[in-house]
Structures are given as C-alpha cells and as structure tokens.
Coordinates of C-alpha atoms in Angstrom, one line a residue:
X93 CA 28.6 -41.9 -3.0
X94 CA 29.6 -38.6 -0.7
X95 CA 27.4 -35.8 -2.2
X96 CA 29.6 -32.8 -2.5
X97 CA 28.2 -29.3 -1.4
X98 CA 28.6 -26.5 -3.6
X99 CA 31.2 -23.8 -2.7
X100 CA 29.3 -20.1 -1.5
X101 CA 30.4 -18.0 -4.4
X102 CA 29.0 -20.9 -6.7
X103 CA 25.5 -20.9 -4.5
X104 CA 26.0 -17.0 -4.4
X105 CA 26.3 -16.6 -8.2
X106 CA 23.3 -19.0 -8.8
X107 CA 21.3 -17.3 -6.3
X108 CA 22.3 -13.6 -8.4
X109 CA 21.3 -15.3 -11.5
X110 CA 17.7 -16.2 -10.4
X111 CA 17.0 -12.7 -8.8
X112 CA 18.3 -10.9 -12.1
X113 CA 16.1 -13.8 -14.7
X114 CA 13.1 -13.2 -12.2
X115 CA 13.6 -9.4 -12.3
X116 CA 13.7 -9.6 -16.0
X117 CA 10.5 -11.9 -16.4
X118 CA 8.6 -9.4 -14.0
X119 CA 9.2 -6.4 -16.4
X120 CA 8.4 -8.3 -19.4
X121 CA 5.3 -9.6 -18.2
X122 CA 4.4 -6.5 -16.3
X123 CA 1.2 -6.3 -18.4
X124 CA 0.1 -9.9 -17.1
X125 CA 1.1 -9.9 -13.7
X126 CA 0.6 -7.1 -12.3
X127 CA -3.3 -7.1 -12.5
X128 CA -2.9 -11.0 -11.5
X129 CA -1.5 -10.3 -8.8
X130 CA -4.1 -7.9 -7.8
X131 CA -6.8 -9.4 -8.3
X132 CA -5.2 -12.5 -6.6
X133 CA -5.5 -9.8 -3.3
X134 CA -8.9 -8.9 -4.3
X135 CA -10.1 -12.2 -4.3
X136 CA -8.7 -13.2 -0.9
X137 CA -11.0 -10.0 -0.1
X138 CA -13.9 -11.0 -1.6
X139 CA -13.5 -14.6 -0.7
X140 CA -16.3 -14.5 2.2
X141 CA -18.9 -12.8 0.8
X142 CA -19.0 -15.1 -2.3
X143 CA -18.5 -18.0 0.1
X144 CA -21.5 -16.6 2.2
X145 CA -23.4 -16.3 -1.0
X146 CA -23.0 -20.0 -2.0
X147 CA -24.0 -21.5 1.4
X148 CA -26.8 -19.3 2.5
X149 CA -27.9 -18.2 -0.5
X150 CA -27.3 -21.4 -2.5
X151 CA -25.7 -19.2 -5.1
X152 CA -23.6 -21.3 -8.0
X153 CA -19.8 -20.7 -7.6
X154 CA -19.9 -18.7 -11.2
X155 CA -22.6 -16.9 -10.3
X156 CA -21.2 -16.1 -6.7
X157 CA -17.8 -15.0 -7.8
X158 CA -19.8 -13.1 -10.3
X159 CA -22.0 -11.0 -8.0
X160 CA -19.3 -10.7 -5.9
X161 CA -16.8 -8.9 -8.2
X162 CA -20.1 -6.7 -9.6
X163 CA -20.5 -5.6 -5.9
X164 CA -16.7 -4.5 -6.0
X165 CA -17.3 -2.5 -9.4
X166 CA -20.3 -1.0 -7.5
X167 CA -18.1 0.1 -4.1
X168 CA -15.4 1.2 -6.7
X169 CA -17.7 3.3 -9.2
X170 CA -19.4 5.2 -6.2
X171 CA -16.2 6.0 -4.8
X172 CA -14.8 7.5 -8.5
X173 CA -18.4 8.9 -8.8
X174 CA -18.1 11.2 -5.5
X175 CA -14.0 11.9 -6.5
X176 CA -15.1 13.4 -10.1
X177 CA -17.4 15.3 -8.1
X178 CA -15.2 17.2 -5.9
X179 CA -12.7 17.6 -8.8
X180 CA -15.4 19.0 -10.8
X181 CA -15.9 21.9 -7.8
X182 CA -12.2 22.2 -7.9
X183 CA -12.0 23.3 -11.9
X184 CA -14.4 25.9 -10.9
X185 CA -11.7 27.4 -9.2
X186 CA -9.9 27.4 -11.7
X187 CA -9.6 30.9 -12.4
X188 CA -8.8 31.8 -8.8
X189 CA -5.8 29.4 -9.1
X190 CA -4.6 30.9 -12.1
X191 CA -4.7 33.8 -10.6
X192 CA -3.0 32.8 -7.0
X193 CA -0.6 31.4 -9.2
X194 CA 0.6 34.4 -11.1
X195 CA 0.7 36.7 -8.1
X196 CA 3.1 33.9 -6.4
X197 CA 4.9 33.9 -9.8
X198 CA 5.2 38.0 -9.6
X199 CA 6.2 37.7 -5.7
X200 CA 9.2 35.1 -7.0
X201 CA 10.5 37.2 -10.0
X202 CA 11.2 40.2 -7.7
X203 CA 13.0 37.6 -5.3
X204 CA 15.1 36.1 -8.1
X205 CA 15.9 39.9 -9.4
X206 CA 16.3 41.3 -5.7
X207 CA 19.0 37.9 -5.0
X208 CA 20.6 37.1 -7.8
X209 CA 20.8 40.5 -10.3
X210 CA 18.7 38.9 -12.9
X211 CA 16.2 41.4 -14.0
X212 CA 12.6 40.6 -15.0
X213 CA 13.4 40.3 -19.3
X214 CA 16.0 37.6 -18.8
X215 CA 14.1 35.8 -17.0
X216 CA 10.7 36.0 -19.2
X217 CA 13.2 35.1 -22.3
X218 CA 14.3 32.1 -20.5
X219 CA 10.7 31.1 -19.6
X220 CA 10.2 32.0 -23.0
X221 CA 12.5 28.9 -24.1
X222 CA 11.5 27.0 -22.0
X223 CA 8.0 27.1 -23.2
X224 CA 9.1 27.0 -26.8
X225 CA 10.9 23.3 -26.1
X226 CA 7.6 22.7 -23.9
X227 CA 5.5 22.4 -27.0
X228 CA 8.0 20.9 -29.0
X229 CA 7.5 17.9 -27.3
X230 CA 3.8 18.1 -26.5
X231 CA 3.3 15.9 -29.2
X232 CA 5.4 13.4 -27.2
X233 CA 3.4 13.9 -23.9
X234 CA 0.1 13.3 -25.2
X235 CA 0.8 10.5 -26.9
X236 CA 2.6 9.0 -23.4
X237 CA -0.7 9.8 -22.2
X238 CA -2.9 8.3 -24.3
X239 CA -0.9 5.1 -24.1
X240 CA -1.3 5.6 -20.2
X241 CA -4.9 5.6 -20.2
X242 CA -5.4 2.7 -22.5
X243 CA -2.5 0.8 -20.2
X244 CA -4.8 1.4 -17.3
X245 CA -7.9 0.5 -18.7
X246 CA -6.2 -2.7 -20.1
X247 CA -4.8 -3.2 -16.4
X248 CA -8.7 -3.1 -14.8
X249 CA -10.2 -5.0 -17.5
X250 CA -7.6 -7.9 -16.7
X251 CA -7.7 -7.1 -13.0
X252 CA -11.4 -8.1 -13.1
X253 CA -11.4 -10.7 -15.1
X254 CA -8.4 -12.6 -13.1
X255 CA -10.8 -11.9 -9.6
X256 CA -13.8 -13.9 -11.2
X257 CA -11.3 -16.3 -12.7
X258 CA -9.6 -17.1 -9.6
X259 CA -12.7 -17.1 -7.3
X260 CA -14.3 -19.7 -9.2
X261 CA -11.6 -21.6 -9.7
X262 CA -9.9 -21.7 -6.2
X263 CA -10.4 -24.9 -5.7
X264 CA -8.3 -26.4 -8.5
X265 CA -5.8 -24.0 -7.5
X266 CA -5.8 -24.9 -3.9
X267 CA -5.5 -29.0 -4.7
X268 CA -2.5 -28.0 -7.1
X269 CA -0.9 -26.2 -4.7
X270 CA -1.1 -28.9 -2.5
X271 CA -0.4 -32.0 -5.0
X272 CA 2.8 -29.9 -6.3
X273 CA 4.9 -30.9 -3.4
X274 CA 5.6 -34.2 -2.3
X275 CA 3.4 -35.8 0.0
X276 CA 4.8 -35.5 3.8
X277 CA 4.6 -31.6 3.1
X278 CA 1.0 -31.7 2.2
X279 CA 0.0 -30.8 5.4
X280 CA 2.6 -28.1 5.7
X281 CA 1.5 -26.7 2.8
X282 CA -2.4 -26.4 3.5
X283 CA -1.2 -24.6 7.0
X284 CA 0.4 -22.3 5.4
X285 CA -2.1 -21.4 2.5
X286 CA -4.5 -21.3 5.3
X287 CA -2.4 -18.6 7.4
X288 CA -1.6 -16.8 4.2
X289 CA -5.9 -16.5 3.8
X290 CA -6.5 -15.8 7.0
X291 CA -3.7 -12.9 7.3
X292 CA -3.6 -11.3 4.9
X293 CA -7.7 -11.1 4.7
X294 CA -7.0 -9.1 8.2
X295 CA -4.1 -7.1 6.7
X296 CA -6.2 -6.1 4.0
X297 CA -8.9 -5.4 5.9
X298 CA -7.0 -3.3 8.4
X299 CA -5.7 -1.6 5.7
X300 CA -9.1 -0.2 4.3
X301 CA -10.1 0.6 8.4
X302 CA -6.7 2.4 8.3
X303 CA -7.4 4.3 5.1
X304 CA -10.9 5.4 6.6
X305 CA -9.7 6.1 9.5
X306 CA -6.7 8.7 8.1
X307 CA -9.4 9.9 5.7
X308 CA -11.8 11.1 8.4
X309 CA -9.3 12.5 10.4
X310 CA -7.7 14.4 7.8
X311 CA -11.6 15.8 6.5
X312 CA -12.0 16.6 10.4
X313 CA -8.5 18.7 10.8
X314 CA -8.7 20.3 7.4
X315 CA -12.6 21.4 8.0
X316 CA -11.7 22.6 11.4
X317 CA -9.0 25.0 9.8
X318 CA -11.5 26.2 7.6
X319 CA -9.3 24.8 4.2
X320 CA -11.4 24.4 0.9
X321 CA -12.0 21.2 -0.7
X322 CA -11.4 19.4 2.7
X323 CA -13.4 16.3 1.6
X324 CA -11.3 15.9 -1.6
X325 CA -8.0 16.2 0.5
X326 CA -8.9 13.8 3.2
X327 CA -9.8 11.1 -0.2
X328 CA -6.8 11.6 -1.7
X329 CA -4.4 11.4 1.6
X330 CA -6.6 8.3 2.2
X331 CA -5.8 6.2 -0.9
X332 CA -2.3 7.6 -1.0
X333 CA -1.5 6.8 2.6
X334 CA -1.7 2.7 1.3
X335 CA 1.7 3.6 -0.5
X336 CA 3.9 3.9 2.9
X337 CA 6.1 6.7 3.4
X338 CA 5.6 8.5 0.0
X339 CA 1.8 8.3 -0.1
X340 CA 1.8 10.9 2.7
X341 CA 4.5 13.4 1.3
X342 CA 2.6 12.8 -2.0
X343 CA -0.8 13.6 -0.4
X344 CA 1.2 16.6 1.6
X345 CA 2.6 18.4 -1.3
X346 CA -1.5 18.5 -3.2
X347 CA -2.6 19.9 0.2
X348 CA -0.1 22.3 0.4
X349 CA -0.2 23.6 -3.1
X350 CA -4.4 23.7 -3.0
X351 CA -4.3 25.7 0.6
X352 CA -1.8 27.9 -1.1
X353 CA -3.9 28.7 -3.7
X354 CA -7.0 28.7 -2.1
X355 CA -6.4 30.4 1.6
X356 CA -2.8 31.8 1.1
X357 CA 0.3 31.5 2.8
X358 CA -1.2 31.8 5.9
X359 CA -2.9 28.3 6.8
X360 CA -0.1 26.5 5.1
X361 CA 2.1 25.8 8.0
X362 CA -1.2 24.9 10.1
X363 CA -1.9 22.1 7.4
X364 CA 1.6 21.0 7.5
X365 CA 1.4 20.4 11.1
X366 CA -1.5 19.0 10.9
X367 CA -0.1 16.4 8.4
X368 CA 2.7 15.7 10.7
X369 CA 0.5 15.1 13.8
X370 CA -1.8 12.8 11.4
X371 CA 1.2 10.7 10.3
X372 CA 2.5 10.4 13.4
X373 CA -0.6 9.6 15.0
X374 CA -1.6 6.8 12.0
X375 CA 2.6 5.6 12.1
X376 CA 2.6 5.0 16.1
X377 CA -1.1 4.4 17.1
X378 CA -3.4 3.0 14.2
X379 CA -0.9 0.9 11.8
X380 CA 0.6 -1.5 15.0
X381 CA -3.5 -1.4 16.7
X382 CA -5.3 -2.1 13.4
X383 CA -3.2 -2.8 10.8
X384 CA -1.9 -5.6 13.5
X385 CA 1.7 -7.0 13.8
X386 CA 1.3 -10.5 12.6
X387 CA 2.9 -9.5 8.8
X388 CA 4.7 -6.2 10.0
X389 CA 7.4 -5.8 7.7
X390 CA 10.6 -3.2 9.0
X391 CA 10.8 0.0 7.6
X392 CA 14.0 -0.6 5.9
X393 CA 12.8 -3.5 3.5
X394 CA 9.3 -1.8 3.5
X395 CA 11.2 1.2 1.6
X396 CA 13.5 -1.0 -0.7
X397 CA 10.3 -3.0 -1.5
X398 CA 8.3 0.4 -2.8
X399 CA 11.5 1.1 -4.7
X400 CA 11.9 -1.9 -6.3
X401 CA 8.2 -2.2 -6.9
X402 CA 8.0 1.3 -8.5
X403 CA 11.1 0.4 -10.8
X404 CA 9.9 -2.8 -12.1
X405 CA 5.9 -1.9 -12.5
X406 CA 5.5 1.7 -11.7
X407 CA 2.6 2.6 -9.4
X408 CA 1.0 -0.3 -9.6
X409 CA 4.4 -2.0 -7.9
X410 CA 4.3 0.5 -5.1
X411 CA 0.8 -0.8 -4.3
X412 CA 1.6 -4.5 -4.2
X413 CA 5.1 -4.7 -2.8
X414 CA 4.1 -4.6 0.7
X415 CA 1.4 -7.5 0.5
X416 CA 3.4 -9.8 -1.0
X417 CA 6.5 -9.1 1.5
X418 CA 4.2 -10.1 3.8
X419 CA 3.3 -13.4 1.7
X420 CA 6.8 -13.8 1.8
X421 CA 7.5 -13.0 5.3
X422 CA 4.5 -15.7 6.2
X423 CA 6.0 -18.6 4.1
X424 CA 9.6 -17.6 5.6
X425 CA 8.4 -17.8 9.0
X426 CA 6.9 -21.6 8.6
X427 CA 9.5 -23.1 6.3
X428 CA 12.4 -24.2 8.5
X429 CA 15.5 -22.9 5.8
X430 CA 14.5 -20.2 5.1
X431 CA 13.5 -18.6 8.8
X432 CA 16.4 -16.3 8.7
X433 CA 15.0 -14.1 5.9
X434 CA 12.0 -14.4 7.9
X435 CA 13.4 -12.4 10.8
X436 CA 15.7 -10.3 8.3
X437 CA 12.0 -9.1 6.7
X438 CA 10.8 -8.9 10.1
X439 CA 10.5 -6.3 12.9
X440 CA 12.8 -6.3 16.0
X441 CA 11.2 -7.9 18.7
X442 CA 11.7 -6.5 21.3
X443 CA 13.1 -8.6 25.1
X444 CA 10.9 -9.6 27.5
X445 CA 10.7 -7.9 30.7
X446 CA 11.5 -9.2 34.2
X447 CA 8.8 -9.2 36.4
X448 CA 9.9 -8.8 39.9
X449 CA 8.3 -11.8 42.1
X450 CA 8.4 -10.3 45.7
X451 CA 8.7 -12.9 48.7
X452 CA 7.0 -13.0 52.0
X453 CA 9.2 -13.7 54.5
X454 CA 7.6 -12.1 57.6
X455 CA 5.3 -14.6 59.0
X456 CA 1.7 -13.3 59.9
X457 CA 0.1 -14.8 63.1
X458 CA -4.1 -14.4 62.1
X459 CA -6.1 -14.7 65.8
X460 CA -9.6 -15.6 66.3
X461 CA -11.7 -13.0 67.3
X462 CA -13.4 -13.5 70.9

C-alpha cells in the first residue's frame, strides 16, 4: 500500500499545535521545571568532582552527589554572604541618597515649571495622588512579595534536591535514554548525550570565567574612577551579564543611578563609557575566546529565546533559555532532519579564504663552490 504524505498546512497546523500544548504545559508546570531544569545544568557542573570523589576517594555515589551539592551551597552562601555585606555599607548611605535624591527632585520641578508652565503646587497635588493610590495598593504589593520570596525559596529547595537526585541517579537516566530509542540509534544517541556533557560542561564553565572576568574588569574601571561601592557594582554586572543583552543595560542603569547619587552628575558619563567599552570588549573579545563557538547561538534567536523565556518563567526563563538553545542547537546539528534548524539557530559561518599558492617558474642554477 502507497503511504500518502501529509499536505504542508496539515503538517504546519500539527506542528502549531504542539508548540502552543508545549507552551501551555511549560507555564503550568513552571513550579517543577524550572528548578529541574536547573539543576539538570548544575549537575552536568558538578558531575566531575563527584565523579573524582567516587574513584579517588572511593566515596559512595549518595554520598558523592551529596558532598558535591553541599560544596555548591558553600560556593553559593559565601558569595550571598560578601553581597549582604556590601549592601549593608550601601544602607548606610542611605541618608545621603535620600538626600541626592530630593535635590535632583528640586532640580526637575523647576525644569518641568520652567518647560511646560506647570508651577510647583500642581505638581506636588499630582504627586500627592499619586502617592495616595500608591498605598492603596500597598497591601497588594507586599503580599506579591511575600508570595515571591516563598516562590524562590520553594524554587532552591527543589533546585537542590533535583541536583542530588539526578547525580545519583544518572546512570538509570543515561541507560533510559539510550533503551528509549530503537536499537540501530543506540549509538547515535550515546554520541550525542556525550557531546551534550562535554559542551555544555565547557559552555558553563566559560560562562563562570566570563562572569569573573567582566566582574574584575568592571571593580578595576569603577575603582580607577574613584566610584563608591565599586565591588558591589562589578558583582552585580557580573551575575547580570549571564542574561545577554539586558543583563548589561540592567547592571548599567544600578550603576548609573548609585554614581548619581553618590559622586553626582559628573562621573556618570565616565561610567557609561566605561560600560560601553566593557560590553564591547566582553561581546567581541571574551564570549567567542572563552565562552567558545562550538554552541554559539545568533543574536536574533538569542533575543527571542530571553523573551520567550522571560514570558513563560520570568527570570528564571531568562537564565535557562540560552543553555538549552544550545542543547537544542547540539541535537539539531547530529540528527540528519532536523540540520536545517540547526543552522537557522546557528551563527553565519563565515567563507573560507583563498590562499594564493605562488609558482616558481624561474629556474635556479645552484654551483659548487671551488
């Protein structure tokens, strides 16, 4: 019997349909896979020191993936430890920000009344209201809030439990990834979990180098321009510069604001060229040399990927979406039907040159000496 193919609306149409149920399942289950898939990343991290700790040290596979997630919780908590720190020296500033803050307000209300004829009572009545609806809802804000903060302790008490979970039990899920399929792709299939370890273990890792790297530069710059609270700066561009794009205009805009506040108007344009050369500098010279181009994902796709990540799981989304593009770019590149989305993920590679192969023609007579 001749098998009949499908016409392309019909395989278009099915192909809509799976992309809107998966989008659906990912926002109901946000609360579940979101930390799984974290932690699935943190365990590909982790992966060699508990497998060093189980054949040097002849450490059980519990008790490995144990002591390796408690070392994470240790890197983690110094890190929050030293943050809290510098925020702590920042709300002793406080005052001094209040008080930058109202003489910039002052500045601003004799703008608005000098440009557009609104004198200084209309506007305080308007602020007025608008402080008045403020409170009205405060009720509302704090309780968003509070549900935020339980949210996120409920994400990291799942995020660590998955890492242990899935480190001791890698095994299992490596022979039912490769018993799943049938039999002639076996092989296939073990390549390509073993390239998705072995990259992504480098991307990861390049990412961190990249994060230090940005981090060190920025404390360098800012101290060098004499900005306060350099250290807490250069931590915060750090960790916001693993969001691509909007990390940095995140991390820009605190700067900014804490210079202003702090120094005044006048070192402000200083930082922001500083944050220009910075991104430039990480965007053209330290992403394609550490970070490595063996996953690089275009700019385009990078950017819808943030965007859909951030509407489906929030923050959380914006972390993971480039990772698991890169997942996906991997198994695209090895699995012949699906190549094409591989390059449409993909960078543009650029052609070969030509190298000019130059011909003697001239023949050389070589005489003895006497």
């Amino acid at each position: 019997m001749k098998n009949i193919s499908p016409p392309f609306y019909a395989k278009l149409a099915l192909v809509l349909f799976s992309i809107i149920c998966l989008g659906y399942l990912a926002i109901l289950g946000h609360s579940l896979l979101a930390p799984l898939l974290a932690s699935f990343l943190l365990a590909l991290l982790l992966l060699p020191l508990a497998n060093f700790l189980e054949k040097k040290w002849r450490f059980k596979r519990s008790l490995a993936s144990i002591v390796s997630v408690i070392i994470m919780i240790a890197v983690i908590a110094c890190i929050m430890l030293f943050l809290a720190s510098q925020l702590t020296d920042l709300g002793q500033d406080w005052p001094l920000l209040k008080q930058q803050a109202i003489h910039s307000f002052e500045s601003l209300q004799v703008w608005v009344s000098h440009t557009f004829n609104v004198n200084a009572h209309k506007q305080i009545d308007y602020l007025k209201d608008s402080a008045t609806s403020a409170l009205a809802s405060s009720a509302t804000v704090l309780g968003a809030t509070l549900m935020t903060l339980s949210s996120t302790l409920l994400f990291l008490a799942f995020l660590l439990l998955f890492t242990f979970f899935i480190l001791n039990y890698r095994r299992i899920l490596f022979t039912f990834l490769i018993t799943v399929f049938k039999e002639e792709h076996a092989e296939k299939v073990k390549q390509i979990v073993e390239q998705i370890q072995y990259i992504i273990k480098r991307y990861i890792l390049g990412l961190f180098l990249q994060m230090l790297i940005v981090t060190t530069l920025t404390i360098v710059v800012l101290s060098l321009l004499g900005v306060k609270y350099a250290v807490l700066l250069g931590l915060i561009t750090g960790i916001f510069n693993l969001v691509p794009y909007i990390g940095i205009f995140s991390s820009l805009l605190i700067s900014v604001l804490i210079t202003f506040a702090t120094a005044g108007a006048a070192k402000v344009l200083f930082v922001l060229i500083a944050y220009v050369a910075i991104h430039a500098l990480d965007g053209n010279i330290l992403m394609p040399l550490v970070v490595g181009s063996k996953v690089k994902i275009n700019a385009l796709f990078a950017f819808i990927g943030i965007v859909v990540g951030e509407m489906l799981w929030g923050i959380s989304g914006m972390f993971l979406c480039i990772p698991y593009l890169a997942i996906l770019k991997i198994i695209f590149d090895r699995v012949d039907e699906l190549k094409p989305w591989g390059i449409l993920l993909g960078e543009q590679e650029k052609p070969e040159r030509k190298r000019k192969v130059y011909r003697i023609t001239k023949k050389i007579k070589l005489e003895e000496p006497e």
